[in-house]
């Protein structure tokens, strides 16, 4: 049974025969055809998308469609393994987590304040893959082994995209390219693969969230999502669906980019709503400043990503959410 692949706590809520599609009655969002700004990698006109949205849809990105298809198929195969198998097969430097997207620097699930009850658990399971250490991963399981090879190839493409986009943002902002170089470090790149099981309920009030409202801590994040949907972004005071469109990637700006840009670009708030009858797969690449790279801008006290990460971990444990950049306001 497919439910055996889910964490035990999720299994009694994933029977799609119970589903009553009440999603539109809860947390209404704009479902325009495609409100997200479109950016072509070949021209990279970033200003409006980065200043007013903090997110854009990337086309002509050069990642082979066959690789994107392979990646999604391999992700589904790995997530479909029995829950207990995933816990034993996914070993260091990779890690398997569920119930929260908040992780320690080593990739272990972080116990945050207020997440001890079923109502407060995030309806998500995932794999954390630090790409620079992927070659150290060893397994005898053919499903997991072939997946790691596909991830390695995918990581090379995403590092290329991240570097190209970051360099274009630096140029657009008029920043010194030499001083800014260490603010994006490819060796920090990691991939997180998420599966959001369906959450069925006949009560509109029981709508489940795969991820609560948050911003990414990264410089930027690049998302490849399947055709199910569920990602929502906040612009001004309104929520918008980020609808799946084949062969496109979604680029989110993170907290580090907002600080680097001195608040000219925004770190976008977003969340993931769980579908009531279908599971959702998404694959996200995150990249960060280099070790010891100091971010200096007029709106913030000088800080490194390590400083930021320590404060985030502390806040998650003490208050249950990320305070983020406000900790470093000048």
PDB file of C-alpha atoms in Angstrom:
ATOM      1  CA  UNK A   1       0.000   0.000   0.000  1.00  0.00           C
ATOM      2  CA  UNK A   2       1.154   3.519  -0.819  1.00  0.00           C
ATOM      3  CA  UNK A   3       0.265   4.668   2.686  1.00  0.00           C
ATOM      4  CA  UNK A   4       3.057   2.470   4.105  1.00  0.00           C
ATOM      5  CA  UNK A   5       5.552   4.852   2.546  1.00  0.00           C
ATOM      6  CA  UNK A   6       4.162   7.756   4.563  1.00  0.00           C
ATOM      7  CA  UNK A   7       5.249   8.523   8.135  1.00  0.00           C
ATOM      8  CA  UNK A   8       2.848   6.657  10.479  1.00  0.00           C
ATOM      9  CA  UNK A   9       1.298   9.869  11.805  1.00  0.00           C
ATOM     10  CA  UNK A  10       0.116  10.801   8.296  1.00  0.00           C
ATOM     11  CA  UNK A  11      -1.476   7.518   7.269  1.00  0.00           C
ATOM     12  CA  UNK A  12      -4.969   7.891   8.696  1.00  0.00           C
ATOM     13  CA  UNK A  13      -5.444  11.209   6.844  1.00  0.00           C
ATOM     14  CA  UNK A  14      -4.398  10.194   3.324  1.00  0.00           C
ATOM     15  CA  UNK A  15      -7.433   8.212   2.109  1.00  0.00           C
ATOM     16  CA  UNK A  16      -8.548  10.218  -0.919  1.00  0.00           C
ATOM     17  CA  UNK A  17     -12.031   8.637  -0.790  1.00  0.00           C
ATOM     18  CA  UNK A  18     -12.724  10.926   2.180  1.00  0.00           C
ATOM     19  CA  UNK A  19     -11.783  14.071   0.277  1.00  0.00           C
ATOM     20  CA  UNK A  20     -14.201  16.933   0.075  1.00  0.00           C
ATOM     21  CA  UNK A  21     -12.725  19.744  -1.984  1.00  0.00           C
ATOM     22  CA  UNK A  22     -13.239  22.652   0.372  1.00  0.00           C
ATOM     23  CA  UNK A  23      -9.933  24.340  -0.388  1.00  0.00           C
ATOM     24  CA  UNK A  24     -11.560  27.416  -1.897  1.00  0.00           C
ATOM     25  CA  UNK A  25     -13.476  28.006   1.328  1.00  0.00           C
ATOM     26  CA  UNK A  26     -10.253  28.374   3.303  1.00  0.00           C
ATOM     27  CA  UNK A  27      -7.554  31.010   2.914  1.00  0.00           C
ATOM     28  CA  UNK A  28      -8.767  32.390  -0.438  1.00  0.00           C
ATOM     29  CA  UNK A  29      -6.051  33.233  -2.961  1.00  0.00           C
ATOM     30  CA  UNK A  30      -5.968  34.834  -6.383  1.00  0.00           C
ATOM     31  CA  UNK A  31      -5.891  32.153  -9.063  1.00  0.00           C
ATOM     32  CA  UNK A  32      -5.005  34.302 -12.059  1.00  0.00           C
ATOM     33  CA  UNK A  33      -3.778  32.513 -15.171  1.00  0.00           C
ATOM     34  CA  UNK A  34      -0.146  33.316 -14.335  1.00  0.00           C
ATOM     35  CA  UNK A  35       0.566  36.415 -12.238  1.00  0.00           C
ATOM     36  CA  UNK A  36       4.201  35.500 -11.571  1.00  0.00           C
ATOM     37  CA  UNK A  37       6.710  37.605 -13.560  1.00  0.00           C
ATOM     38  CA  UNK A  38       8.355  35.760 -16.444  1.00  0.00           C
ATOM     39  CA  UNK A  39      12.133  36.038 -16.874  1.00  0.00           C
ATOM     40  CA  UNK A  40      14.130  34.681 -19.811  1.00  0.00           C
ATOM     41  CA  UNK A  41      17.623  33.489 -18.873  1.00  0.00           C
ATOM     42  CA  UNK A  42      18.881  34.822 -22.197  1.00  0.00           C
ATOM     43  CA  UNK A  43      17.944  38.435 -21.353  1.00  0.00           C
ATOM     44  CA  UNK A  44      17.543  38.464 -17.529  1.00  0.00           C
ATOM     45  CA  UNK A  45      15.502  41.631 -17.026  1.00  0.00           C
ATOM     46  CA  UNK A  46      15.178  41.281 -13.267  1.00  0.00           C
ATOM     47  CA  UNK A  47      14.286  44.689 -11.830  1.00  0.00           C
ATOM     48  CA  UNK A  48      10.503  44.568 -11.438  1.00  0.00           C
ATOM     49  CA  UNK A  49      10.361  40.876 -10.532  1.00  0.00           C
ATOM     50  CA  UNK A  50      12.989  41.225  -7.794  1.00  0.00           C
ATOM     51  CA  UNK A  51      11.830  44.571  -6.414  1.00  0.00           C
ATOM     52  CA  UNK A  52       8.087  44.032  -6.300  1.00  0.00           C
ATOM     53  CA  UNK A  53       7.644  40.244  -6.171  1.00  0.00           C
ATOM     54  CA  UNK A  54      10.827  38.538  -4.973  1.00  0.00           C
ATOM     55  CA  UNK A  55       9.934  35.616  -7.206  1.00  0.00           C
ATOM     56  CA  UNK A  56       9.880  34.919 -10.938  1.00  0.00           C
ATOM     57  CA  UNK A  57       9.290  32.134 -13.429  1.00  0.00           C
ATOM     58  CA  UNK A  58      12.440  31.224 -15.386  1.00  0.00           C
ATOM     59  CA  UNK A  59      12.291  30.093 -19.023  1.00  0.00           C
ATOM     60  CA  UNK A  60      15.016  29.100 -21.487  1.00  0.00           C
ATOM     61  CA  UNK A  61      17.032  27.876 -18.499  1.00  0.00           C
ATOM     62  CA  UNK A  62      18.892  25.150 -20.378  1.00  0.00           C
ATOM     63  CA  UNK A  63      18.090  22.276 -18.027  1.00  0.00           C
ATOM     64  CA  UNK A  64      17.175  19.342 -20.313  1.00  0.00           C
ATOM     65  CA  UNK A  65      13.483  18.372 -20.073  1.00  0.00           C
ATOM     66  CA  UNK A  66      14.538  14.722 -19.936  1.00  0.00           C
ATOM     67  CA  UNK A  67      16.600  15.448 -16.806  1.00  0.00           C
ATOM     68  CA  UNK A  68      13.646  17.192 -15.117  1.00  0.00           C
ATOM     69  CA  UNK A  69      11.445  14.185 -15.936  1.00  0.00           C
ATOM     70  CA  UNK A  70      14.064  11.728 -14.657  1.00  0.00           C
ATOM     71  CA  UNK A  71      14.471  13.727 -11.469  1.00  0.00           C
ATOM     72  CA  UNK A  72      10.745  13.706 -10.717  1.00  0.00           C
ATOM     73  CA  UNK A  73      10.439   9.978 -11.490  1.00  0.00           C
ATOM     74  CA  UNK A  74      13.403   9.120  -9.256  1.00  0.00           C
ATOM     75  CA  UNK A  75      12.063  11.310  -6.454  1.00  0.00           C
ATOM     76  CA  UNK A  76       8.712   9.516  -6.593  1.00  0.00           C
ATOM     77  CA  UNK A  77      10.462   6.130  -6.537  1.00  0.00           C
ATOM     78  CA  UNK A  78      12.534   7.013  -3.468  1.00  0.00           C
ATOM     79  CA  UNK A  79       9.602   8.533  -1.582  1.00  0.00           C
ATOM     80  CA  UNK A  80       7.524   5.435  -2.415  1.00  0.00           C
ATOM     81  CA  UNK A  81       9.895   3.210  -0.455  1.00  0.00           C
ATOM     82  CA  UNK A  82       8.534   2.034   2.918  1.00  0.00           C
ATOM     83  CA  UNK A  83       8.905   4.655   5.643  1.00  0.00           C
ATOM     84  CA  UNK A  84      11.222   2.453   7.703  1.00  0.00           C
ATOM     85  CA  UNK A  85      13.425   1.792   4.641  1.00  0.00           C
ATOM     86  CA  UNK A  86      13.870   5.483   3.974  1.00  0.00           C
ATOM     87  CA  UNK A  87      14.958   6.024   7.556  1.00  0.00           C
ATOM     88  CA  UNK A  88      17.639   3.351   7.232  1.00  0.00           C
ATOM     89  CA  UNK A  89      18.729   3.939   3.604  1.00  0.00           C
ATOM     90  CA  UNK A  90      19.088   7.715   3.675  1.00  0.00           C
ATOM     91  CA  UNK A  91      22.320   8.096   5.606  1.00  0.00           C
ATOM     92  CA  UNK A  92      24.947  10.808   6.068  1.00  0.00           C
ATOM     93  CA  UNK A  93      25.703  13.122   4.366  1.00  0.00           C
ATOM     94  CA  UNK A  94      22.081  12.896   3.156  1.00  0.00           C
ATOM     95  CA  UNK A  95      19.240  13.074   5.663  1.00  0.00           C
ATOM     96  CA  UNK A  96      15.544  12.172   5.759  1.00  0.00           C
ATOM     97  CA  UNK A  97      13.045  14.289   7.683  1.00  0.00           C
ATOM     98  CA  UNK A  98       9.314  14.660   8.123  1.00  0.00           C
ATOM     99  CA  UNK A  99       6.791  16.774  10.027  1.00  0.00           C
ATOM    100  CA  UNK A 100       8.844  19.962   9.772  1.00  0.00           C
ATOM    101  CA  UNK A 101      10.900  21.759   7.122  1.00  0.00           C
ATOM    102  CA  UNK A 102      13.112  23.270   9.861  1.00  0.00           C
ATOM    103  CA  UNK A 103      16.493  21.518   9.923  1.00  0.00           C
ATOM    104  CA  UNK A 104      19.724  21.826  11.877  1.00  0.00           C
ATOM    105  CA  UNK A 105      22.917  22.686   9.934  1.00  0.00           C
ATOM    106  CA  UNK A 106      23.638  18.935   9.728  1.00  0.00           C
ATOM    107  CA  UNK A 107      20.246  18.280   8.100  1.00  0.00           C
ATOM    108  CA  UNK A 108      18.408  16.738  11.061  1.00  0.00           C
ATOM    109  CA  UNK A 109      14.817  17.758  11.769  1.00  0.00           C
ATOM    110  CA  UNK A 110      14.754  20.556  14.329  1.00  0.00           C
ATOM    111  CA  UNK A 111      12.272  20.326  17.190  1.00  0.00           C
ATOM    112  CA  UNK A 112      10.708  23.776  17.317  1.00  0.00           C
ATOM    113  CA  UNK A 113       8.520  25.281  19.993  1.00  0.00           C
ATOM    114  CA  UNK A 114       4.864  24.368  19.444  1.00  0.00           C
ATOM    115  CA  UNK A 115       5.320  21.484  16.980  1.00  0.00           C
ATOM    116  CA  UNK A 116       4.688  18.616  19.378  1.00  0.00           C
ATOM    117  CA  UNK A 117       1.009  18.150  18.423  1.00  0.00           C
ATOM    118  CA  UNK A 118      -0.562  16.730  15.262  1.00  0.00           C
ATOM    119  CA  UNK A 119      -2.339  20.039  14.598  1.00  0.00           C
ATOM    120  CA  UNK A 120       0.969  21.914  14.422  1.00  0.00           C
ATOM    121  CA  UNK A 121       2.942  19.424  12.354  1.00  0.00           C
ATOM    122  CA  UNK A 122       3.790  20.334   8.778  1.00  0.00           C
ATOM    123  CA  UNK A 123       2.317  17.837   6.317  1.00  0.00           C
ATOM    124  CA  UNK A 124       5.630  17.143   4.579  1.00  0.00           C
ATOM    125  CA  UNK A 125       8.461  14.649   4.352  1.00  0.00           C
ATOM    126  CA  UNK A 126      11.752  15.305   2.652  1.00  0.00           C
ATOM    127  CA  UNK A 127      15.347  14.538   1.786  1.00  0.00           C
ATOM    128  CA  UNK A 128      18.211  16.954   2.407  1.00  0.00           C
ATOM    129  CA  UNK A 129      21.106  16.635  -0.053  1.00  0.00           C
ATOM    130  CA  UNK A 130      24.275  18.753   0.392  1.00  0.00           C
ATOM    131  CA  UNK A 131      25.590  18.594  -3.161  1.00  0.00           C
ATOM    132  CA  UNK A 132      29.278  19.132  -2.349  1.00  0.00           C
ATOM    133  CA  UNK A 133      29.188  15.985  -0.193  1.00  0.00           C
ATOM    134  CA  UNK A 134      27.028  13.838  -2.467  1.00  0.00           C
ATOM    135  CA  UNK A 135      30.042  11.866  -3.763  1.00  0.00           C
ATOM    136  CA  UNK A 136      30.612  10.602  -0.192  1.00  0.00           C
ATOM    137  CA  UNK A 137      27.181   8.953  -0.088  1.00  0.00           C
ATOM    138  CA  UNK A 138      27.243   5.169  -0.400  1.00  0.00           C
ATOM    139  CA  UNK A 139      24.337   2.783  -0.742  1.00  0.00           C
ATOM    140  CA  UNK A 140      23.611  -0.718  -2.044  1.00  0.00           C
ATOM    141  CA  UNK A 141      20.023   0.167  -2.866  1.00  0.00           C
ATOM    142  CA  UNK A 142      19.740   0.592  -6.671  1.00  0.00           C
ATOM    143  CA  UNK A 143      16.798   3.017  -6.454  1.00  0.00           C
ATOM    144  CA  UNK A 144      18.643   5.386  -4.143  1.00  0.00           C
ATOM    145  CA  UNK A 145      21.990   4.929  -5.942  1.00  0.00           C
ATOM    146  CA  UNK A 146      20.607   5.889  -9.376  1.00  0.00           C
ATOM    147  CA  UNK A 147      18.800   8.824  -7.810  1.00  0.00           C
ATOM    148  CA  UNK A 148      22.047  10.229  -6.405  1.00  0.00           C
ATOM    149  CA  UNK A 149      23.586  10.169  -9.906  1.00  0.00           C
ATOM    150  CA  UNK A 150      20.667  12.153 -11.353  1.00  0.00           C
ATOM    151  CA  UNK A 151      20.901  14.625  -8.468  1.00  0.00           C
ATOM    152  CA  UNK A 152      24.591  15.163  -9.124  1.00  0.00           C
ATOM    153  CA  UNK A 153      23.912  16.120 -12.755  1.00  0.00           C
ATOM    154  CA  UNK A 154      20.975  18.321 -11.764  1.00  0.00           C
ATOM    155  CA  UNK A 155      23.112  20.113  -9.167  1.00  0.00           C
ATOM    156  CA  UNK A 156      25.615  21.171 -11.836  1.00  0.00           C
ATOM    157  CA  UNK A 157      22.866  22.796 -13.901  1.00  0.00           C
ATOM    158  CA  UNK A 158      21.414  24.596 -10.885  1.00  0.00           C
ATOM    159  CA  UNK A 159      24.830  25.922  -9.812  1.00  0.00           C
ATOM    160  CA  UNK A 160      25.193  27.360 -13.324  1.00  0.00           C
ATOM    161  CA  UNK A 161      21.775  29.011 -13.128  1.00  0.00           C
ATOM    162  CA  UNK A 162      22.329  30.412  -9.637  1.00  0.00           C
ATOM    163  CA  UNK A 163      25.666  31.959 -10.606  1.00  0.00           C
ATOM    164  CA  UNK A 164      24.245  33.509 -13.788  1.00  0.00           C
ATOM    165  CA  UNK A 165      21.204  34.945 -12.009  1.00  0.00           C
ATOM    166  CA  UNK A 166      23.231  36.259  -9.060  1.00  0.00           C
ATOM    167  CA  UNK A 167      25.746  37.983 -11.320  1.00  0.00           C
ATOM    168  CA  UNK A 168      22.872  39.644 -13.191  1.00  0.00           C
ATOM    169  CA  UNK A 169      21.341  40.833  -9.894  1.00  0.00           C
ATOM    170  CA  UNK A 170      24.689  42.253  -8.738  1.00  0.00           C
ATOM    171  CA  UNK A 171      25.005  44.139 -12.018  1.00  0.00           C
ATOM    172  CA  UNK A 172      21.409  45.389 -11.849  1.00  0.00           C
ATOM    173  CA  UNK A 173      21.975  46.674  -8.298  1.00  0.00           C
ATOM    174  CA  UNK A 174      25.232  48.375  -9.244  1.00  0.00           C
ATOM    175  CA  UNK A 175      27.227  46.383  -6.685  1.00  0.00           C
ATOM    176  CA  UNK A 176      30.946  45.669  -6.927  1.00  0.00           C
ATOM    177  CA  UNK A 177      31.224  42.252  -8.645  1.00  0.00           C
ATOM    178  CA  UNK A 178      34.525  41.458  -6.910  1.00  0.00           C
ATOM    179  CA  UNK A 179      33.269  42.303  -3.404  1.00  0.00           C
ATOM    180  CA  UNK A 180      29.997  40.477  -4.059  1.00  0.00           C
ATOM    181  CA  UNK A 181      31.560  37.280  -5.414  1.00  0.00           C
ATOM    182  CA  UNK A 182      31.779  35.536  -2.018  1.00  0.00           C
ATOM    183  CA  UNK A 183      28.107  36.290  -1.279  1.00  0.00           C
ATOM    184  CA  UNK A 184      27.117  33.298  -3.404  1.00  0.00           C
ATOM    185  CA  UNK A 185      29.142  30.111  -2.962  1.00  0.00           C
ATOM    186  CA  UNK A 186      28.335  27.072  -5.103  1.00  0.00           C
ATOM    187  CA  UNK A 187      29.815  24.612  -2.551  1.00  0.00           C
ATOM    188  CA  UNK A 188      27.011  25.633  -0.145  1.00  0.00           C
ATOM    189  CA  UNK A 189      24.377  24.467  -2.644  1.00  0.00           C
ATOM    190  CA  UNK A 190      21.920  21.860  -1.452  1.00  0.00           C
ATOM    191  CA  UNK A 191      18.811  20.218  -2.796  1.00  0.00           C
ATOM    192  CA  UNK A 192      15.773  19.501  -0.678  1.00  0.00           C
ATOM    193  CA  UNK A 193      13.158  17.173  -2.069  1.00  0.00           C
ATOM    194  CA  UNK A 194       9.701  17.437  -0.574  1.00  0.00           C
ATOM    195  CA  UNK A 195       6.678  15.169  -0.717  1.00  0.00           C
ATOM    196  CA  UNK A 196       3.379  16.491   0.570  1.00  0.00           C
ATOM    197  CA  UNK A 197       0.937  13.623   1.203  1.00  0.00           C
ATOM    198  CA  UNK A 198      -2.747  14.321   0.573  1.00  0.00           C
ATOM    199  CA  UNK A 199      -4.621  15.434   3.663  1.00  0.00           C
ATOM    200  CA  UNK A 200      -8.286  14.472   3.634  1.00  0.00           C
ATOM    201  CA  UNK A 201     -10.981  15.973   5.778  1.00  0.00           C
ATOM    202  CA  UNK A 202     -14.616  16.918   5.354  1.00  0.00           C
ATOM    203  CA  UNK A 203     -14.041  20.007   7.467  1.00  0.00           C
ATOM    204  CA  UNK A 204     -12.815  23.230   5.889  1.00  0.00           C
ATOM    205  CA  UNK A 205     -11.185  24.167   9.188  1.00  0.00           C
ATOM    206  CA  UNK A 206      -8.962  21.076   8.972  1.00  0.00           C
ATOM    207  CA  UNK A 207      -7.033  22.247   5.914  1.00  0.00           C
ATOM    208  CA  UNK A 208      -3.406  21.150   6.269  1.00  0.00           C
ATOM    209  CA  UNK A 209      -0.256  23.064   5.452  1.00  0.00           C
ATOM    210  CA  UNK A 210       2.825  21.470   4.025  1.00  0.00           C
ATOM    211  CA  UNK A 211       4.743  24.596   4.991  1.00  0.00           C
ATOM    212  CA  UNK A 212       3.595  27.578   6.999  1.00  0.00           C
ATOM    213  CA  UNK A 213       4.256  31.152   5.870  1.00  0.00           C
ATOM    214  CA  UNK A 214       8.009  31.724   5.715  1.00  0.00           C
ATOM    215  CA  UNK A 215      10.872  33.256   3.762  1.00  0.00           C
ATOM    216  CA  UNK A 216      13.903  31.291   2.589  1.00  0.00           C
ATOM    217  CA  UNK A 217      17.182  32.012   4.369  1.00  0.00           C
ATOM    218  CA  UNK A 218      19.196  31.510   1.173  1.00  0.00           C
ATOM    219  CA  UNK A 219      20.563  33.972  -1.368  1.00  0.00           C
ATOM    220  CA  UNK A 220      18.162  32.423  -3.832  1.00  0.00           C
ATOM    221  CA  UNK A 221      16.192  29.208  -4.263  1.00  0.00           C
ATOM    222  CA  UNK A 222      15.271  27.469  -7.511  1.00  0.00           C
ATOM    223  CA  UNK A 223      12.158  25.287  -7.477  1.00  0.00           C
ATOM    224  CA  UNK A 224      11.060  22.497  -9.780  1.00  0.00           C
ATOM    225  CA  UNK A 225       7.478  21.470  -8.980  1.00  0.00           C
ATOM    226  CA  UNK A 226       5.192  18.761 -10.339  1.00  0.00           C
ATOM    227  CA  UNK A 227       1.722  19.396 -11.812  1.00  0.00           C
ATOM    228  CA  UNK A 228      -0.270  19.309  -8.555  1.00  0.00           C
ATOM    229  CA  UNK A 229       0.223  22.861  -7.318  1.00  0.00           C
ATOM    230  CA  UNK A 230      -0.137  24.289  -3.837  1.00  0.00           C
ATOM    231  CA  UNK A 231       2.615  26.920  -3.650  1.00  0.00           C
ATOM    232  CA  UNK A 232       1.285  30.363  -2.747  1.00  0.00           C
ATOM    233  CA  UNK A 233       3.176  33.676  -2.561  1.00  0.00           C
ATOM    234  CA  UNK A 234       2.369  36.939  -0.803  1.00  0.00           C
ATOM    235  CA  UNK A 235       2.531  40.207  -2.724  1.00  0.00           C
ATOM    236  CA  UNK A 236       1.649  43.263  -0.678  1.00  0.00           C
ATOM    237  CA  UNK A 237      -1.357  41.940   1.291  1.00  0.00           C
ATOM    238  CA  UNK A 238      -2.671  39.387  -1.209  1.00  0.00           C
ATOM    239  CA  UNK A 239      -1.894  35.720  -1.820  1.00  0.00           C
ATOM    240  CA  UNK A 240      -1.347  34.339  -5.325  1.00  0.00           C
ATOM    241  CA  UNK A 241      -1.117  30.764  -6.587  1.00  0.00           C
ATOM    242  CA  UNK A 242       2.134  29.789  -8.309  1.00  0.00           C
ATOM    243  CA  UNK A 243       0.601  27.475 -10.870  1.00  0.00           C
ATOM    244  CA  UNK A 244       2.703  24.639 -12.328  1.00  0.00           C
ATOM    245  CA  UNK A 245       3.782  25.290 -15.922  1.00  0.00           C
ATOM    246  CA  UNK A 246       5.838  22.556 -17.639  1.00  0.00           C
ATOM    247  CA  UNK A 247       9.508  23.247 -18.455  1.00  0.00           C
ATOM    248  CA  UNK A 248       9.700  26.331 -16.242  1.00  0.00           C
ATOM    249  CA  UNK A 249      11.515  26.806 -12.945  1.00  0.00           C
ATOM    250  CA  UNK A 250      10.541  29.114 -10.086  1.00  0.00           C
ATOM    251  CA  UNK A 251      13.225  31.376  -8.571  1.00  0.00           C
ATOM    252  CA  UNK A 252      12.656  32.748  -5.039  1.00  0.00           C
ATOM    253  CA  UNK A 253      14.846  35.455  -3.559  1.00  0.00           C
ATOM    254  CA  UNK A 254      15.867  34.723   0.037  1.00  0.00           C
ATOM    255  CA  UNK A 255      16.805  36.685   3.136  1.00  0.00           C
ATOM    256  CA  UNK A 256      20.491  36.911   2.197  1.00  0.00           C
ATOM    257  CA  UNK A 257      19.652  38.547  -1.144  1.00  0.00           C
ATOM    258  CA  UNK A 258      17.378  41.064   0.555  1.00  0.00           C
ATOM    259  CA  UNK A 259      20.231  42.043   2.892  1.00  0.00           C
ATOM    260  CA  UNK A 260      22.833  42.111   0.091  1.00  0.00           C
ATOM    261  CA  UNK A 261      20.545  44.414  -1.905  1.00  0.00           C
ATOM    262  CA  UNK A 262      19.958  46.657   1.140  1.00  0.00           C
ATOM    263  CA  UNK A 263      16.208  45.931   0.906  1.00  0.00           C
ATOM    264  CA  UNK A 264      15.943  46.937  -2.770  1.00  0.00           C
ATOM    265  CA  UNK A 265      15.041  43.327  -3.555  1.00  0.00           C
ATOM    266  CA  UNK A 266      12.635  41.404  -1.367  1.00  0.00           C
ATOM    267  CA  UNK A 267      12.714  37.979   0.226  1.00  0.00           C
ATOM    268  CA  UNK A 268       9.332  36.600  -0.741  1.00  0.00           C
ATOM    269  CA  UNK A 269       6.905  35.185   1.831  1.00  0.00           C
ATOM    270  CA  UNK A 270       5.380  31.924   0.677  1.00  0.00           C
ATOM    271  CA  UNK A 271       3.570  28.822   1.918  1.00  0.00           C
ATOM    272  CA  UNK A 272       2.461  25.414   0.661  1.00  0.00           C
ATOM    273  CA  UNK A 273      -1.122  24.183   0.921  1.00  0.00           C
ATOM    274  CA  UNK A 274      -1.641  20.421   0.849  1.00  0.00           C
ATOM    275  CA  UNK A 275      -3.968  18.941  -1.761  1.00  0.00           C
ATOM    276  CA  UNK A 276      -6.882  16.916  -0.413  1.00  0.00           C
ATOM    277  CA  UNK A 277      -6.620  14.057  -2.916  1.00  0.00           C
ATOM    278  CA  UNK A 278      -3.158  14.108  -4.539  1.00  0.00           C
ATOM    279  CA  UNK A 279       0.365  14.046  -3.201  1.00  0.00           C
ATOM    280  CA  UNK A 280       2.740  16.753  -4.404  1.00  0.00           C
ATOM    281  CA  UNK A 281       6.454  16.503  -5.203  1.00  0.00           C
ATOM    282  CA  UNK A 282       8.749  19.523  -5.353  1.00  0.00           C
ATOM    283  CA  UNK A 283      12.517  19.798  -5.645  1.00  0.00           C
ATOM    284  CA  UNK A 284      14.250  22.938  -4.440  1.00  0.00           C
ATOM    285  CA  UNK A 285      17.867  24.091  -4.767  1.00  0.00           C
ATOM    286  CA  UNK A 286      19.180  26.521  -2.147  1.00  0.00           C
ATOM    287  CA  UNK A 287      22.490  28.380  -2.231  1.00  0.00           C
ATOM    288  CA  UNK A 288      24.119  30.580   0.416  1.00  0.00           C
ATOM    289  CA  UNK A 289      27.022  32.984   0.998  1.00  0.00           C
ATOM    290  CA  UNK A 290      30.484  31.507   1.457  1.00  0.00           C
ATOM    291  CA  UNK A 291      31.913  30.702   4.875  1.00  0.00           C
ATOM    292  CA  UNK A 292      33.056  33.937   6.508  1.00  0.00           C
ATOM    293  CA  UNK A 293      31.581  36.174   3.806  1.00  0.00           C
ATOM    294  CA  UNK A 294      30.435  39.344   5.605  1.00  0.00           C
ATOM    295  CA  UNK A 295      27.291  41.042   4.296  1.00  0.00           C
ATOM    296  CA  UNK A 296      27.531  44.820   4.664  1.00  0.00           C
ATOM    297  CA  UNK A 297      24.706  47.219   3.815  1.00  0.00           C
ATOM    298  CA  UNK A 298      23.353  50.410   5.330  1.00  0.00           C
ATOM    299  CA  UNK A 299      20.140  48.860   6.700  1.00  0.00           C
ATOM    300  CA  UNK A 300      21.881  45.985   8.516  1.00  0.00           C
ATOM    301  CA  UNK A 301      24.700  45.440  10.954  1.00  0.00           C
ATOM    302  CA  UNK A 302      27.544  43.444   9.334  1.00  0.00           C
ATOM    303  CA  UNK A 303      26.864  39.712   9.622  1.00  0.00           C
ATOM    304  CA  UNK A 304      27.757  36.359   8.096  1.00  0.00           C
ATOM    305  CA  UNK A 305      25.338  33.629   7.084  1.00  0.00           C
ATOM    306  CA  UNK A 306      26.661  31.610  10.037  1.00  0.00           C
ATOM    307  CA  UNK A 307      25.618  34.454  12.390  1.00  0.00           C
ATOM    308  CA  UNK A 308      22.178  34.474  10.779  1.00  0.00           C
ATOM    309  CA  UNK A 309      21.796  30.699  10.969  1.00  0.00           C
ATOM    310  CA  UNK A 310      22.626  30.652  14.697  1.00  0.00           C
ATOM    311  CA  UNK A 311      19.955  33.260  15.411  1.00  0.00           C
ATOM    312  CA  UNK A 312      17.375  31.371  13.349  1.00  0.00           C
ATOM    313  CA  UNK A 313      18.059  28.095  15.186  1.00  0.00           C
ATOM    314  CA  UNK A 314      17.816  29.898  18.511  1.00  0.00           C
ATOM    315  CA  UNK A 315      14.518  31.568  17.593  1.00  0.00           C
ATOM    316  CA  UNK A 316      12.934  28.366  16.299  1.00  0.00           C
ATOM    317  CA  UNK A 317      13.651  26.660  19.598  1.00  0.00           C
ATOM    318  CA  UNK A 318      12.627  29.567  21.840  1.00  0.00           C
ATOM    319  CA  UNK A 319       9.717  31.295  20.080  1.00  0.00           C
ATOM    320  CA  UNK A 320       8.791  28.724  17.411  1.00  0.00           C
ATOM    321  CA  UNK A 321       9.400  30.827  14.318  1.00  0.00           C
ATOM    322  CA  UNK A 322      12.170  32.590  12.421  1.00  0.00           C
ATOM    323  CA  UNK A 323      12.615  36.256  13.312  1.00  0.00           C
ATOM    324  CA  UNK A 324      15.185  36.516  10.531  1.00  0.00           C
ATOM    325  CA  UNK A 325      16.656  39.744   9.223  1.00  0.00           C
ATOM    326  CA  UNK A 326      15.009  41.915  11.892  1.00  0.00           C
ATOM    327  CA  UNK A 327      17.650  40.567  14.299  1.00  0.00           C
ATOM    328  CA  UNK A 328      20.322  42.358  12.262  1.00  0.00           C
ATOM    329  CA  UNK A 329      18.651  45.702  11.523  1.00  0.00           C
ATOM    330  CA  UNK A 330      21.034  48.627  11.959  1.00  0.00           C
TER     331      UNK A 330
END
